[in-house]
Amino acid sequence: MGEKDYIKKKGKWLMKIKQYLDQSDPGATMIPFSGALEQRLLDDPDNAKTFLEENKTQSNLDKIIVQGFKALGLQYFFTVGEDEVRAWTIPKHTKAPQAAGKIHSDMERGFIKAEVYKYDDIVEHKTEGAVKSAGRYRMEGKKLRDARRRYSYDQI
């Protein structure tokens, strides 16, 4: 939709689309989006926050990404090294060996364990060593699932 309509949260077609969506797929999420607004924010990142505050609006890109992941049944898992953190996309409920296979097929075949800790714990304690000292670090075997709340890396 156009930038002005998006900011006003009104548009010629918005209610008609919402009504159609409610009839054809009750409970489905509708997320308004303005490509023009997103382009403006990308073109002028230094003033993006001020523009959003002055116009009492926000970007919906994050919401689109989160809802898209939910709709597709996907999640992230993270690998952590000394100087690198990477996010990998996997289907929800993927077991640890198959998640490791996303990185490299040899890792799936040779998977033994995952060293696991929660994202909140690393934020709170700042280092992996501090997470270990606090007793918030653990080893998980091949049955590890649903790592969406965990910050982990896999070893073979």
CSV table of C-alpha atoms in Angstrom, one decimal:
chain,number,residue,atom,x,y,z
A,1,MET,CA,0.0,0.0,0.0
A,2,GLY,CA,1.1,3.6,-0.4
A,3,GLU,CA,3.1,5.3,2.3
A,4,LYS,CA,0.4,7.8,3.3
A,5,ASP,CA,-2.3,5.1,3.5
A,6,TYR,CA,0.0,2.9,5.5
A,7,ILE,CA,0.7,5.7,8.0
A,8,LYS,CA,-3.0,6.6,8.3
A,9,LYS,CA,-3.8,2.8,8.6
A,10,LYS,CA,-6.5,3.3,6.0
A,11,GLY,CA,-6.7,2.5,2.4
A,12,LYS,CA,-9.2,1.9,-0.4
A,13,TRP,CA,-8.7,-1.8,-0.4
A,14,LEU,CA,-7.6,-2.6,3.1
A,15,MET,CA,-11.0,-3.4,4.6
A,16,LYS,CA,-12.1,-5.3,1.5
A,17,ILE,CA,-9.0,-7.5,1.7
A,18,LYS,CA,-9.5,-8.0,5.4
A,19,GLN,CA,-13.2,-9.0,4.9
A,20,TYR,CA,-12.2,-11.5,2.1
A,21,LEU,CA,-9.5,-12.9,4.3
A,22,ASP,CA,-11.8,-13.4,7.2
A,23,GLN,CA,-14.3,-15.2,5.0
A,24,SER,CA,-11.9,-17.4,3.2
A,25,ASP,CA,-9.4,-18.1,6.0
A,26,PRO,CA,-10.8,-17.2,9.4
A,27,GLY,CA,-8.1,-16.4,12.0
A,28,ALA,CA,-5.5,-15.7,9.3
A,29,THR,CA,-3.0,-12.9,10.0
A,30,MET,CA,-3.1,-9.9,7.8
A,31,ILE,CA,0.0,-7.6,7.9
A,32,PRO,CA,-0.2,-4.3,6.1
A,33,PHE,CA,3.0,-3.4,4.3
A,34,SER,CA,4.2,-0.3,2.4
A,35,GLY,CA,7.1,-0.9,0.1
A,36,ALA,CA,7.4,2.9,-0.3
A,37,LEU,CA,7.8,3.4,3.4
A,38,GLU,CA,10.4,0.6,3.7
A,39,GLN,CA,12.4,2.1,0.8
A,40,ARG,CA,12.4,5.5,2.5
A,41,LEU,CA,13.7,3.9,5.7
A,42,LEU,CA,16.4,2.1,3.8
A,43,ASP,CA,17.4,5.2,1.8
A,44,ASP,CA,17.8,7.4,4.9
A,45,PRO,CA,18.7,5.1,7.9
A,46,ASP,CA,20.1,8.0,9.9
A,47,ASN,CA,16.6,9.6,10.1
A,48,ALA,CA,14.5,6.5,10.0
A,49,LYS,CA,13.8,6.3,13.7
A,50,THR,CA,12.8,10.0,13.9
A,51,PHE,CA,10.5,9.6,10.8
A,52,LEU,CA,8.8,6.7,12.4
A,53,GLU,CA,8.3,8.5,15.7
A,54,GLU,CA,7.1,11.7,14.1
A,55,ASN,CA,4.5,9.7,12.1
A,56,LYS,CA,3.6,7.4,14.9
A,57,THR,CA,4.1,4.3,12.7
A,58,GLN,CA,6.5,1.4,12.5
A,59,SER,CA,8.0,-1.0,9.9
A,60,ASN,CA,6.2,-4.3,9.7
A,61,LEU,CA,9.2,-6.2,8.2
A,62,ASP,CA,10.0,-8.0,11.5
A,63,LYS,CA,6.4,-9.1,11.9
A,64,ILE,CA,6.3,-10.4,8.3
A,65,ILE,CA,9.5,-12.4,8.9
A,66,VAL,CA,8.3,-13.9,12.2
A,67,GLN,CA,4.8,-14.7,10.9
A,68,GLY,CA,6.4,-16.1,7.7
A,69,PHE,CA,8.6,-18.4,9.8
A,70,LYS,CA,5.6,-19.6,11.8
A,71,ALA,CA,3.5,-20.2,8.7
A,72,LEU,CA,6.3,-22.2,7.1
A,73,GLY,CA,7.1,-24.2,10.3
A,74,LEU,CA,10.7,-22.9,10.5
A,75,GLN,CA,13.0,-21.9,13.2
A,76,TYR,CA,16.6,-20.9,13.7
A,77,PHE,CA,19.5,-22.6,15.5
A,78,PHE,CA,22.8,-20.9,16.2
A,79,THR,CA,26.4,-22.1,16.0
A,80,VAL,CA,28.9,-20.2,18.0
A,81,GLY,CA,32.7,-20.0,17.6
A,82,GLU,CA,35.4,-17.8,18.9
A,83,ASP,CA,34.8,-15.0,16.4
A,84,GLU,CA,31.6,-16.0,14.6
A,85,VAL,CA,27.9,-16.6,15.4
A,86,ARG,CA,25.7,-18.0,12.6
A,87,ALA,CA,22.0,-18.6,12.3
A,88,TRP,CA,20.8,-21.6,10.4
A,89,THR,CA,17.2,-22.2,9.3
A,90,ILE,CA,15.6,-25.6,9.9
A,91,PRO,CA,12.1,-27.0,10.1
A,92,LYS,CA,10.6,-27.0,13.6
A,93,HIS,CA,11.2,-30.1,15.7
A,94,THR,CA,14.3,-31.1,13.8
A,95,LYS,CA,16.5,-33.3,15.9
A,96,ALA,CA,20.1,-32.1,16.6
A,97,PRO,CA,21.9,-34.5,14.2
A,98,GLN,CA,19.7,-33.3,11.2
A,99,ALA,CA,20.3,-29.7,12.3
A,100,ALA,CA,24.0,-30.3,12.3
A,101,GLY,CA,23.7,-31.9,8.8
A,102,LYS,CA,22.4,-28.5,7.6
A,103,ILE,CA,26.0,-27.2,8.2
A,104,HIS,CA,27.7,-30.2,6.6
A,105,SER,CA,26.6,-33.8,5.9
A,106,ASP,CA,29.6,-35.2,7.7
A,107,MET,CA,28.4,-33.5,10.9
A,108,GLU,CA,25.0,-35.3,10.7
A,109,ARG,CA,26.7,-38.7,10.2
A,110,GLY,CA,29.2,-38.1,13.0
A,111,PHE,CA,27.0,-36.2,15.4
A,112,ILE,CA,27.7,-37.1,19.1
A,113,LYS,CA,26.4,-34.3,21.2
A,114,ALA,CA,25.4,-30.6,21.3
A,115,GLU,CA,26.7,-28.2,23.9
A,116,VAL,CA,23.7,-26.1,24.8
A,117,TYR,CA,22.7,-23.0,26.7
A,118,LYS,CA,19.9,-20.5,26.4
A,119,TYR,CA,20.2,-17.2,24.6
A,120,ASP,CA,19.0,-15.3,27.7
A,121,ASP,CA,21.9,-16.9,29.7
A,122,ILE,CA,24.6,-15.7,27.4
A,123,VAL,CA,23.1,-12.2,27.4
A,124,GLU,CA,23.0,-12.2,31.2
A,125,HIS,CA,26.4,-13.8,31.8
A,126,LYS,CA,28.3,-12.3,28.7
A,127,THR,CA,30.7,-15.2,28.1
A,128,GLU,CA,30.4,-18.9,27.5
A,129,GLY,CA,32.7,-19.5,30.5
A,130,ALA,CA,30.5,-17.5,32.8
A,131,VAL,CA,27.5,-19.5,31.5
A,132,LYS,CA,29.3,-22.7,32.4
A,133,SER,CA,30.3,-21.4,35.8
A,134,ALA,CA,26.7,-20.4,36.5
A,135,GLY,CA,25.6,-24.0,35.8
A,136,ARG,CA,23.5,-23.0,32.8
A,137,TYR,CA,25.4,-25.0,30.2
A,138,ARG,CA,24.6,-28.6,29.4
A,139,MET,CA,25.3,-31.4,27.0
A,140,GLU,CA,22.4,-32.8,24.9
A,141,GLY,CA,22.4,-36.0,22.8
A,142,LYS,CA,20.8,-36.9,19.5
A,143,LYS,CA,17.3,-36.3,20.7
A,144,LEU,CA,17.7,-32.6,21.2
A,145,ARG,CA,14.7,-30.8,19.6
A,146,ASP,CA,13.1,-27.5,19.6
A,147,ALA,CA,16.2,-25.4,20.1
A,148,ARG,CA,14.5,-22.1,19.4
A,149,ARG,CA,15.2,-20.9,22.9
A,150,ARG,CA,18.7,-22.2,22.9
A,151,TYR,CA,22.0,-20.8,21.8
A,152,SER,CA,24.1,-23.8,20.8
A,153,TYR,CA,26.8,-25.3,18.8
A,154,ASP,CA,27.2,-28.9,17.7
A,155,GLN,CA,30.4,-31.0,17.8
A,156,ILE,CA,31.3,-34.3,16.2
